[in-house]
CSV table of C-alpha atoms in Angstrom, one decimal:
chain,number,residue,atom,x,y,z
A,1,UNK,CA,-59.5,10.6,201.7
A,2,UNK,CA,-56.9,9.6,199.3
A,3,UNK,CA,-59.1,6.1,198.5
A,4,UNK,CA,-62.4,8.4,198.1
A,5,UNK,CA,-60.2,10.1,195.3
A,6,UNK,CA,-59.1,7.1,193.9
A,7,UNK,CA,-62.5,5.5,193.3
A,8,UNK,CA,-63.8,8.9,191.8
A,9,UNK,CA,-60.6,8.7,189.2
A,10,UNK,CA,-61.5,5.1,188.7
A,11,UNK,CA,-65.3,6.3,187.8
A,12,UNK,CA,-64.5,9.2,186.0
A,13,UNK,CA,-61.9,6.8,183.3
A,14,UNK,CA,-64.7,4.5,183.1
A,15,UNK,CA,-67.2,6.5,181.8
A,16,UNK,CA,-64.7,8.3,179.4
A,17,UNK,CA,-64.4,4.7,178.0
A,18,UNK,CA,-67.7,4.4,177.7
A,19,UNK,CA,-68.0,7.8,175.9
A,20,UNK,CA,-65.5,7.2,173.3
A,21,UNK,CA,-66.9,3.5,172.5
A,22,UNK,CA,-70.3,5.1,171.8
A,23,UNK,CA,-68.7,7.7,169.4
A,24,UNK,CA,-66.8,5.4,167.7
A,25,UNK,CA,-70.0,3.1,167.4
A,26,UNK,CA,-71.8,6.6,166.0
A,27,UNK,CA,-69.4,7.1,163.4
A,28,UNK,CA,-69.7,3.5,161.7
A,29,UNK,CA,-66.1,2.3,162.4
A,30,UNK,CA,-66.0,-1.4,163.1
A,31,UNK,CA,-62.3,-2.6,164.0
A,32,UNK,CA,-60.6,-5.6,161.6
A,33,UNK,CA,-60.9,-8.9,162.9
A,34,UNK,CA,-58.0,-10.5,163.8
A,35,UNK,CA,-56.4,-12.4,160.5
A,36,UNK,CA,-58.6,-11.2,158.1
A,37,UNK,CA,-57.3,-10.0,154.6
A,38,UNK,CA,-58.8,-6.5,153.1
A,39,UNK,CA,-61.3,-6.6,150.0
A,40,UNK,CA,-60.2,-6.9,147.3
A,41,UNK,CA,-61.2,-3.4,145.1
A,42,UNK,CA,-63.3,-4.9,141.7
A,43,UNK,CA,-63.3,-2.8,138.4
A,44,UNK,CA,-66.5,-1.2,136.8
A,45,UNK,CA,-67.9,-4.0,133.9
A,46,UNK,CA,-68.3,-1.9,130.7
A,47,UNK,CA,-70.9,-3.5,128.4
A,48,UNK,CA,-71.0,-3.7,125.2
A,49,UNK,CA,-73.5,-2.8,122.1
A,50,UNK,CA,-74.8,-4.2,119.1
A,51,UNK,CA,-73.8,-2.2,115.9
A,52,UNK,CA,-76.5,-0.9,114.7
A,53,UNK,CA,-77.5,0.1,110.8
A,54,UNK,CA,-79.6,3.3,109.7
A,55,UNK,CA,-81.3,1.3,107.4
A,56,UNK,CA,-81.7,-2.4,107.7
A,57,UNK,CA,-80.2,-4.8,105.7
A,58,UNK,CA,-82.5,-6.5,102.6
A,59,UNK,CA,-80.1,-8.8,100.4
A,60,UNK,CA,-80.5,-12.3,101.0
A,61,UNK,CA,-79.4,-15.3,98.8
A,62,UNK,CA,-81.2,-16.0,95.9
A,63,UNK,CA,-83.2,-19.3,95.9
A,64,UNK,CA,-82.4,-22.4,93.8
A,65,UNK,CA,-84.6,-22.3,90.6
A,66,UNK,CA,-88.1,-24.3,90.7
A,67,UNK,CA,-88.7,-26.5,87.9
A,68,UNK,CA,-91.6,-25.3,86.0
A,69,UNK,CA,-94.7,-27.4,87.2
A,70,UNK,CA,-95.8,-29.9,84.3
A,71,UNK,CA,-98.8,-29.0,82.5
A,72,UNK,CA,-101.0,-31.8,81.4
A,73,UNK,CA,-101.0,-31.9,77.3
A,74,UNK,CA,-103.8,-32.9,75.4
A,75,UNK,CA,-101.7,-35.4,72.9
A,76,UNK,CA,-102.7,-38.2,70.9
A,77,UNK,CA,-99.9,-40.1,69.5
A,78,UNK,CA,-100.5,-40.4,65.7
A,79,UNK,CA,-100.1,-44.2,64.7
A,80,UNK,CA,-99.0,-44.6,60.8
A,81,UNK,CA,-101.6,-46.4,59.2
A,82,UNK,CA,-101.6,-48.4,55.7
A,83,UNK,CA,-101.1,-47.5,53.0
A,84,UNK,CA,-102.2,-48.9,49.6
A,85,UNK,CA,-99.8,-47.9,47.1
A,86,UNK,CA,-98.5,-50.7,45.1
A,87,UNK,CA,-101.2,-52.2,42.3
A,88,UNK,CA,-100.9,-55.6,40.6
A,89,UNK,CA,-102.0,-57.1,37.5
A,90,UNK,CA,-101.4,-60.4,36.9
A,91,UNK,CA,-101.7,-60.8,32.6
A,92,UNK,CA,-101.1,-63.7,30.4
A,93,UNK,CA,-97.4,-64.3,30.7
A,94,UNK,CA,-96.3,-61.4,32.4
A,95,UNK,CA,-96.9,-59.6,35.6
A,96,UNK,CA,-97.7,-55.3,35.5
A,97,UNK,CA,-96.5,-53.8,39.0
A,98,UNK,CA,-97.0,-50.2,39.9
A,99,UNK,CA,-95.8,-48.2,42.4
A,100,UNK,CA,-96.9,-44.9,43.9
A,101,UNK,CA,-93.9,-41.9,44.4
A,102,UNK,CA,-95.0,-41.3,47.8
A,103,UNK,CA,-94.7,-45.0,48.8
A,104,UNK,CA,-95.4,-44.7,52.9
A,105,UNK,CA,-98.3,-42.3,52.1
A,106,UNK,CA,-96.5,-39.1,53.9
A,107,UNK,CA,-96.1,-37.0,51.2
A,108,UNK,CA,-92.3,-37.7,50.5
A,109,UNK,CA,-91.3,-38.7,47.3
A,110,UNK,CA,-89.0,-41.8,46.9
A,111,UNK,CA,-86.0,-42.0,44.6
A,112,UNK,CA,-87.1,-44.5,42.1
A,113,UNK,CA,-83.1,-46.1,41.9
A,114,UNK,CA,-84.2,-47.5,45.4
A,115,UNK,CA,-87.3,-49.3,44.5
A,116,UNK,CA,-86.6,-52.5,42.5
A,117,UNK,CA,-88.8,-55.2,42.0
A,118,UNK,CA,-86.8,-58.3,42.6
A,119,UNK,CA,-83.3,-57.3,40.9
A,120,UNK,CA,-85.0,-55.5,38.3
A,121,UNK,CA,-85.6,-51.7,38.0
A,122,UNK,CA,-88.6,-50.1,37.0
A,123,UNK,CA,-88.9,-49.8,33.4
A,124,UNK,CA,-91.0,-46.5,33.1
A,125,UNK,CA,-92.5,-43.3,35.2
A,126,UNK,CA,-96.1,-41.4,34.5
A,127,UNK,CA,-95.2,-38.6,36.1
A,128,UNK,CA,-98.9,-37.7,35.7
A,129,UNK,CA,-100.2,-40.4,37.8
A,130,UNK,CA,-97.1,-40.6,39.9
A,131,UNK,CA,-96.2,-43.7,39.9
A,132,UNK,CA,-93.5,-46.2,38.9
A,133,UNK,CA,-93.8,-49.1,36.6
A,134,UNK,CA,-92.4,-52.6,37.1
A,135,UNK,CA,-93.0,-55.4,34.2
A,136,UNK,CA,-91.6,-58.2,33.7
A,137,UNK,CA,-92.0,-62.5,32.5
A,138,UNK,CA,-93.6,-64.4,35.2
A,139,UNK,CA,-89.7,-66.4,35.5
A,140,UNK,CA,-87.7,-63.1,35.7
A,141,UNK,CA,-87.0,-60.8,38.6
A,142,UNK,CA,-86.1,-63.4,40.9
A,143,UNK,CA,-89.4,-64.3,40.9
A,144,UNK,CA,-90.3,-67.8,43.0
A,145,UNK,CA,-92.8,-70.8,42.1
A,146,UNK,CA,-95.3,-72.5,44.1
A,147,UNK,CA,-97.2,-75.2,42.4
A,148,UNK,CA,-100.5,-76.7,44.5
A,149,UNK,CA,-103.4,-79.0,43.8
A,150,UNK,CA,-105.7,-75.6,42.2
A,151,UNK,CA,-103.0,-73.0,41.6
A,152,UNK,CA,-99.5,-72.3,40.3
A,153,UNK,CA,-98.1,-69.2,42.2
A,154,UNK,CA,-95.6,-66.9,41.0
A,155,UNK,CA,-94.6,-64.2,44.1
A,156,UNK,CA,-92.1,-61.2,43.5
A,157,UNK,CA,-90.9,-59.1,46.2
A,158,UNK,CA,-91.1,-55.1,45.9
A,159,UNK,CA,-87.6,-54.0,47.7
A,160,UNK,CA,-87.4,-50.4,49.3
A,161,UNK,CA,-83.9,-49.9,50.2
A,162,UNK,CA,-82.9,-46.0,50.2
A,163,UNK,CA,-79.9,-44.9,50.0
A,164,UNK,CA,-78.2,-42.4,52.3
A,165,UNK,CA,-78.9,-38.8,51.3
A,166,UNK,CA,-75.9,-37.1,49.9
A,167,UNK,CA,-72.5,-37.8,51.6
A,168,UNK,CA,-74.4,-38.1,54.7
A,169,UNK,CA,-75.7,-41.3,56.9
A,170,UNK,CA,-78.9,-40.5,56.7
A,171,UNK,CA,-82.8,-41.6,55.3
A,172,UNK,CA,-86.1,-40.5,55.5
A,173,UNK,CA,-87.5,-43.8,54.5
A,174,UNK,CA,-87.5,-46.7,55.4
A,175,UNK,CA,-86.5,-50.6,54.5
A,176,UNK,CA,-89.6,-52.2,53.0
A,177,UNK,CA,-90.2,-55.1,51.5
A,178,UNK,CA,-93.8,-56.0,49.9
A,179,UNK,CA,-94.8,-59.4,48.3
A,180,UNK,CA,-97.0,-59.2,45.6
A,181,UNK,CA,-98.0,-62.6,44.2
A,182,UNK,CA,-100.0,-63.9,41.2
A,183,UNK,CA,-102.0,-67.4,41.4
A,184,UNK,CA,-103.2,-68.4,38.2
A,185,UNK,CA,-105.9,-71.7,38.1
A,186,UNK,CA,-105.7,-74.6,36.1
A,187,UNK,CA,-108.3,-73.3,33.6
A,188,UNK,CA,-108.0,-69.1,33.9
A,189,UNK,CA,-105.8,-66.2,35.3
A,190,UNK,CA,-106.9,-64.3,38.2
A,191,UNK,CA,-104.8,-61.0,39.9
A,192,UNK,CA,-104.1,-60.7,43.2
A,193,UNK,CA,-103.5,-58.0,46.1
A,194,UNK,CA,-100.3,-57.6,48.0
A,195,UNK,CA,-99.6,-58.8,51.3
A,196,UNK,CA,-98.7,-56.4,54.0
A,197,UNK,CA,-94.8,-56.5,55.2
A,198,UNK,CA,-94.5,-57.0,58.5
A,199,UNK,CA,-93.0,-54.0,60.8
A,200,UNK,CA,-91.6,-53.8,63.8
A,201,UNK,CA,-92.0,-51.1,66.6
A,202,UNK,CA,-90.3,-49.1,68.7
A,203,UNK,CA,-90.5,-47.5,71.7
A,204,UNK,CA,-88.4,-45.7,74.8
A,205,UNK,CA,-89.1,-43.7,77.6
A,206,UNK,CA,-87.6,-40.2,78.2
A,207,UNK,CA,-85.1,-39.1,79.8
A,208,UNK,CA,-84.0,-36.1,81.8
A,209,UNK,CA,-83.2,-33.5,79.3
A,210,UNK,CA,-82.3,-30.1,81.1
A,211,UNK,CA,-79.4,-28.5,83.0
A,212,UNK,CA,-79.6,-25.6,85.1
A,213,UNK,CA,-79.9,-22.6,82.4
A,214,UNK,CA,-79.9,-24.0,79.2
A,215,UNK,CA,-82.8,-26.6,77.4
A,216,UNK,CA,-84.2,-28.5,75.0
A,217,UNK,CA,-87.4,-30.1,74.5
A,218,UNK,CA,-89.6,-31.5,72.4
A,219,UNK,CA,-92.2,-29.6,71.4
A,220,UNK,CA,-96.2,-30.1,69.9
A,221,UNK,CA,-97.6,-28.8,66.3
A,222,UNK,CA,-98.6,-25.6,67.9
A,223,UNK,CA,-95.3,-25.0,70.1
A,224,UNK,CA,-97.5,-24.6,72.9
A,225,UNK,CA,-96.6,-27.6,75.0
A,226,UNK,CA,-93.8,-29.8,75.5
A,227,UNK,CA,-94.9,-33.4,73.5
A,228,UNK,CA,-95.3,-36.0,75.9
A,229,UNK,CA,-94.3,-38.8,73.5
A,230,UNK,CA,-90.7,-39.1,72.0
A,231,UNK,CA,-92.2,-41.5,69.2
A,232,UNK,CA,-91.7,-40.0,65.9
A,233,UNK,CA,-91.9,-42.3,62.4
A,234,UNK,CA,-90.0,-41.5,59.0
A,235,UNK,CA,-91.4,-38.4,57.7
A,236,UNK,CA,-93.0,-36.6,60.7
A,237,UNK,CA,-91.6,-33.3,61.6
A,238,UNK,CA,-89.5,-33.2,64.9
A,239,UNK,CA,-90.4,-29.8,66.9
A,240,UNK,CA,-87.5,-28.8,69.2
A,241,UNK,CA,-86.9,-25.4,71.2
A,242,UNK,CA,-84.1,-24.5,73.1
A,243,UNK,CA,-84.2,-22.1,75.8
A,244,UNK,CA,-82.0,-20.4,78.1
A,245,UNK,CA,-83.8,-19.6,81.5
A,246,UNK,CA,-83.5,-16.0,82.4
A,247,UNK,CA,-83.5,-16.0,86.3
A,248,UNK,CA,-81.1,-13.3,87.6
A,249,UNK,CA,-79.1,-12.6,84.8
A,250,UNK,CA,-79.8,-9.4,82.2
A,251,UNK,CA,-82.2,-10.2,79.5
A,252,UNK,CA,-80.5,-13.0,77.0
A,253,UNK,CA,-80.6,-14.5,73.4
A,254,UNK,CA,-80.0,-17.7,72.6
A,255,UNK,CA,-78.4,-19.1,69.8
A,256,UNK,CA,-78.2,-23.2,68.6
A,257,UNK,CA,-74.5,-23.3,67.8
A,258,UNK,CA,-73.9,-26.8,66.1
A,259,UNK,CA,-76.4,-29.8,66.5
A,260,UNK,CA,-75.5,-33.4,66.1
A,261,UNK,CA,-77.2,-36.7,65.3
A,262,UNK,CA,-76.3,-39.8,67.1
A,263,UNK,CA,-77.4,-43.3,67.6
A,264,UNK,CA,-75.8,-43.5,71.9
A,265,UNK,CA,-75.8,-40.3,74.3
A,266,UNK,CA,-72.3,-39.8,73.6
A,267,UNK,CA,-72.0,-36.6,71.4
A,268,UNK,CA,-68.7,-37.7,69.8
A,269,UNK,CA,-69.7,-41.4,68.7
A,270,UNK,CA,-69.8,-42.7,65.2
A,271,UNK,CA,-72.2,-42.8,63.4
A,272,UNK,CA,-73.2,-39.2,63.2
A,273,UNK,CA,-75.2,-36.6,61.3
A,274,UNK,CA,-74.4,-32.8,61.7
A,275,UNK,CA,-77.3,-30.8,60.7
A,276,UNK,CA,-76.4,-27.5,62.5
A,277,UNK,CA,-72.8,-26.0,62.2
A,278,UNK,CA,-70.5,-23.2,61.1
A,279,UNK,CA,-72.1,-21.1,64.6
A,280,UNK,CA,-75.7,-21.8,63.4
A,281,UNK,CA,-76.4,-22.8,59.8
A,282,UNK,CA,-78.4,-25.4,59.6
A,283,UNK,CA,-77.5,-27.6,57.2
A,284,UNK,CA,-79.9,-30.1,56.7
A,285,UNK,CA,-82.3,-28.6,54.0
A,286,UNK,CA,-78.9,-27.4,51.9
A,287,UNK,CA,-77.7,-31.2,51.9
A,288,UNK,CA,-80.9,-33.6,51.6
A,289,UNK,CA,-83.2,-31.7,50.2
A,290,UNK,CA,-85.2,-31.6,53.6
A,291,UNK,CA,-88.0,-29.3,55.1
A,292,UNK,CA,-86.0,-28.2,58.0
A,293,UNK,CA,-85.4,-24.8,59.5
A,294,UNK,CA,-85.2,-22.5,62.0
A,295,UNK,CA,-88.5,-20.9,63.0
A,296,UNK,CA,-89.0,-17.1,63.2
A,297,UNK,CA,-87.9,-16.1,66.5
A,298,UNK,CA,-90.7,-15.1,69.0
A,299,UNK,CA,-88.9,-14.4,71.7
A,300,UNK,CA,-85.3,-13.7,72.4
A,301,UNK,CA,-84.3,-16.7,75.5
A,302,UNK,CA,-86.2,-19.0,72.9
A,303,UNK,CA,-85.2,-20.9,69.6
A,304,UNK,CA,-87.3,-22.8,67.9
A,305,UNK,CA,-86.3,-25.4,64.8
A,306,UNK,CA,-87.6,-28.2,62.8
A,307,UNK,CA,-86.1,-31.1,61.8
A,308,UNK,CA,-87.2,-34.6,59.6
A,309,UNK,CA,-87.4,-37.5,61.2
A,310,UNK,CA,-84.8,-39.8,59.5
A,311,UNK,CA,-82.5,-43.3,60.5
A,312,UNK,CA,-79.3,-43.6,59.9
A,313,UNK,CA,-78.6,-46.5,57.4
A,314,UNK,CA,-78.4,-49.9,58.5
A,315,UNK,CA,-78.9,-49.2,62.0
A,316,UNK,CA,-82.0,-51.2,63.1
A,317,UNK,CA,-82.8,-49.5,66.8
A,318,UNK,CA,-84.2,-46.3,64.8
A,319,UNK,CA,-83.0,-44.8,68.2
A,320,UNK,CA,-81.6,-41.2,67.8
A,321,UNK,CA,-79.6,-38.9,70.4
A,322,UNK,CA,-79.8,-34.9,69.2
A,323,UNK,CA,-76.8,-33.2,71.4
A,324,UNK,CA,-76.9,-29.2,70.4
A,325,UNK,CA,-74.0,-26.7,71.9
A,326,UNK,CA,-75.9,-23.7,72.8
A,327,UNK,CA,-74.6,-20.1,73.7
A,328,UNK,CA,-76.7,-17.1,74.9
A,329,UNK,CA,-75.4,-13.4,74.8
A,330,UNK,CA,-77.2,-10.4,75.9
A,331,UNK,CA,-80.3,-8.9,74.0
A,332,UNK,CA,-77.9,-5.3,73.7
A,333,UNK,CA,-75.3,-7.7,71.7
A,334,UNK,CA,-76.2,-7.4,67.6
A,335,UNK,CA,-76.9,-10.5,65.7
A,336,UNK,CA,-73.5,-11.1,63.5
A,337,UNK,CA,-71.8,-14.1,61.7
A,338,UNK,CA,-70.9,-15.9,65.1
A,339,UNK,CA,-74.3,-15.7,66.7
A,340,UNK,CA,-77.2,-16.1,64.2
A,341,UNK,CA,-80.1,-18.8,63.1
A,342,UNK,CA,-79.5,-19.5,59.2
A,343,UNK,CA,-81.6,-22.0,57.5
A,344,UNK,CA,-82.2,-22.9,54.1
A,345,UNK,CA,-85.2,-22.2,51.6
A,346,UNK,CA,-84.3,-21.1,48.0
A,347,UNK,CA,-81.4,-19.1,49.7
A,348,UNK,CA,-80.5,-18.8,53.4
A,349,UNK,CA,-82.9,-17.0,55.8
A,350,UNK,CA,-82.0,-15.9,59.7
A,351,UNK,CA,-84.5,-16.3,62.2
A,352,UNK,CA,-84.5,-12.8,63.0
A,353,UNK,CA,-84.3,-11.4,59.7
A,354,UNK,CA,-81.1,-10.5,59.8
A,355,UNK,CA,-80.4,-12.4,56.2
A,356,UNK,CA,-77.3,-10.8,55.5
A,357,UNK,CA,-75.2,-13.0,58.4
A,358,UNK,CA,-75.7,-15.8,56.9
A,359,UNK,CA,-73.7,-15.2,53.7
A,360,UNK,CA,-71.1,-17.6,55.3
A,361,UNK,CA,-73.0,-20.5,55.8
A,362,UNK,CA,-72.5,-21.2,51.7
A,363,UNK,CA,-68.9,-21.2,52.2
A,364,UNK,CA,-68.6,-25.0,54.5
A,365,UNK,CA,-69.1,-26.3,51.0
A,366,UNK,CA,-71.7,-29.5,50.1
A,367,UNK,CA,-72.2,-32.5,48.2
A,368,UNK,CA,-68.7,-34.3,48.8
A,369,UNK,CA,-66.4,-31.6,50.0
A,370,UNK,CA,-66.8,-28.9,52.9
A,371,UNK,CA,-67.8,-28.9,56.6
A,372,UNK,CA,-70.5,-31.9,56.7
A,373,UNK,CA,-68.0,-34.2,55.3
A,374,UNK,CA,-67.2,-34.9,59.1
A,375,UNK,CA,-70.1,-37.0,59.2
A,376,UNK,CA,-69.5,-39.9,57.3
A,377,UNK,CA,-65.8,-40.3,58.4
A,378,UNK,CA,-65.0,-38.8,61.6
A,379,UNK,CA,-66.8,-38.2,64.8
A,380,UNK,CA,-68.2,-34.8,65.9
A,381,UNK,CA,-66.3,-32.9,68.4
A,382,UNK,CA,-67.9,-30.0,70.9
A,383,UNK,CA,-65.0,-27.9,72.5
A,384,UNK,CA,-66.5,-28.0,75.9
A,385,UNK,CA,-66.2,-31.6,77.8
A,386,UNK,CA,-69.7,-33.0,77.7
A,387,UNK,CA,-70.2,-33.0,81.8
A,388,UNK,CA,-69.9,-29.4,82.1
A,389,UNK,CA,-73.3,-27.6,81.2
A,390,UNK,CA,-72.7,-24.1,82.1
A,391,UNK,CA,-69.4,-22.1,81.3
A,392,UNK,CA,-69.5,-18.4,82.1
A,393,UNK,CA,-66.7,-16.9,79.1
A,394,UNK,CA,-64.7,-14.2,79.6
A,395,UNK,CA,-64.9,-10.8,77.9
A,396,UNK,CA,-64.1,-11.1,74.3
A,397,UNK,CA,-62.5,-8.3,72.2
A,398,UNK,CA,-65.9,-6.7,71.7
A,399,UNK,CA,-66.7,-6.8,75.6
A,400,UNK,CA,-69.8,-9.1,75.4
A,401,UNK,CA,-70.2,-11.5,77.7
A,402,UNK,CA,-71.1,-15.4,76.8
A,403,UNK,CA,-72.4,-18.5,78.5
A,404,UNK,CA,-72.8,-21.6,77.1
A,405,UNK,CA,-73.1,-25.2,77.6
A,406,UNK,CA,-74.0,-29.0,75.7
A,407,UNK,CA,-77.4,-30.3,76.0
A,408,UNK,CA,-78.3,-33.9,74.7
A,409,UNK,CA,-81.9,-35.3,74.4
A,410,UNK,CA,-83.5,-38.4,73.6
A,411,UNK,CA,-83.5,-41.5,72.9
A,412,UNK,CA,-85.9,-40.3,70.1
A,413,UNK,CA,-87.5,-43.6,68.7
A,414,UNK,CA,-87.8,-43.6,64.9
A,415,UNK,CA,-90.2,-45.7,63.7
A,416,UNK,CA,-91.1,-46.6,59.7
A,417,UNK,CA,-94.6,-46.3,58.4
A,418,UNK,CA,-96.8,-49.8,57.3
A,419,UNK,CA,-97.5,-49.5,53.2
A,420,UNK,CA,-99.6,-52.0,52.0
């Protein structure tokens, strides 16, 4: 009996085992394994967001400026010809020379105290037919005698040699020298024409000639196109516009502060001609008696001017270098006695119109003494160092701002026109 209650007690424990095992299976509960650490508890990850605009952004970087694409010019270089301007007639015992005024046949007047013929000057003017008169014994002049078997010839030699205009370095015309000879027969005189000098010519390719904003270039007849030759020969006109590009800046005028004629790139080298100076006077007309001049002004970021071809004296390359300072303002700043385009014709004229800023440009003085005697002496200096183009200026007293910046073109070849 008491083993009977044993085994039941036995049973009865056993299946109350059993019965908690299968609720503790029920409620999920898994017991740690032996030696093994807890999980470790891990943090929410909090992303994060891009910032984002109401309205989107639109302000990018400007672009570099594009060169302008190059139009093809219909140009024709114009080639001086001959001229036939000096007349001989061989007389008796003396030989009769004459000269025409405009001895190279462009229009331009030569001083007769730089013709001679031989050592001698001439010895009248007919002002009427325009010409000069040489006359003189067939042994004079230091004239020359070639005897042959049929003829005995007696040549003279016509010398052009001009002198510099004013108290400048500069001609217009150029070095000639024409031989005119008389042969005279045994048994009767006969006259003869003149041989043709011989000239050399010149030539050069061109070279870069803009910076950034500010230019210059050579221009045709018509200012329409650049010229796509730099040949010029004494007594053309030489077009030449400067601009100042507008790209992102307010409208601008420009203005040709002081120009200056050189033989080299270098700006400051001797010799030199200033024929624009005193902030925009140009001088050229006022000293030599020239044609040039600033053109009316058609648009505001342009200036156009002429200028005569001319050498310096005694130079033989005929190579010239034109280095302008430029300076641009804003449109809203008034034309005044700093920032103008004066040039002279029977009085001074502004390109504009504005006539009355250019009372000052009378004041450098001319003819020996004032502002131009710089070039004949001393070498022309630009404030601004000649590597730097572009130089944005700081407010002045009359808060206007400037820019400006040195520009040199060439080499310009200058040749001299045949006579015959």
């Amino acid at each position: 009996m008491v083993m009977k209650s044993t085994v039941v007690c036995i049973v009865a424990l056993a299946l109350l085992g059993s019965l908690c095992h299968a609720q503790i299976a029920m409620d999920g509960y898994k017991p740690a394994a032996p030696h093994q650490k807890p999980a470790t508890r891990q943090e929410p990850v909090k992303q994060q967001s891009k910032q984002k605009f109401e309205r989107p952004l639109t302000w990018v970087y400007p672009e570099d400026p594009k060169p302008e694409p190059e139009v093809e010019v219909p140009f024709e270089l114009r080639l001086p010809v001959a001229f036939a301007t000096v007349d001989v007639e061989c007389r008796e015992s003396i030989v009769h020379v004459e000269a025409k005024k405009d001895f190279f046949g462009n229009g331009q007047f030569i001083n007769p105290a730089d013709i001679t013929l031989g050592n001698c000057a001439p010895v009248a003017e007919d002002n009427a037919a325009r010409v000069l008169i040489f006359e003189t014994e067939l042994h004079s002049c230091h004239s020359t005698l070639t005897v042959t078997e049929k003829y005995l010839i007696y040549s003279f030699t016509l010398n052009h040699d001009p002198k510099p205009l004013a108290d400048t370095l500069v001609v217009r015309t150029g070095t000639a020298a024409v031989i005119v000879e008389c042969h005279y027969p045994r048994k009767h005189n006969v006259s003869s024409l003149p041989l043709d000098p011989l000239w050399i010519p010149f030539s050069a390719v061109k070279v870069s000639e803009e910076f950034l904003y500010f230019t210059l270039r050579l221009m045709t007849d018509d200012w329409q196109n650049e010229r796509p030759s730099f040949q010029y020969y004494l007594g053309d006109i030489i077009n030449v516009e400067a601009v100042v590009k507008q790209f992102f800046h307010v409208p601008l005028r420009v203005y040709v502060e002081r120009c200056v004629a050189t033989i080299v790139p270098d700006m400051n080298s001797l010799p030199c001609y200033v024929f624009i100076e005193n902030n925009g006077c140009l001088v050229d007309a006022r000293i030599t008696g020239s044609s040039s001049k600033f053109m009316h002004r058609t648009a505001e970021n342009k200036l156009q001017f002429q200028l005569e071809a001319f050498r310096f004296k005694n130079v033989d390359s005929g190579m010239l270098y034109i280095s302008c300072h430029l300076k641009a303002t804003s449109t809203l700043y008034p034309i005044d006695t700093e920032h103008r385009a004066c040039s002279y014709n029977n009085g001074w004229k502004e390109a504009s119109g504005q006539d009355a800023q250019c009372g000052s440009c009378e004041a450098v003085g001319f003819g020996g003494t004032g502002g131009n005697q710089g070039t004949v002496g001393h070498a022309f200096k630009f404030s601004q160092a000649p590597g730097r183009k572009i130089r944005d200026v700081s407010q002045n007293d009359n808060n206007v701002s400037e820019w400006e910046g040195d520009v040199t073109l060439g080499p310009i070849p200058i040749g001299e026109r045949v006579v015959a």
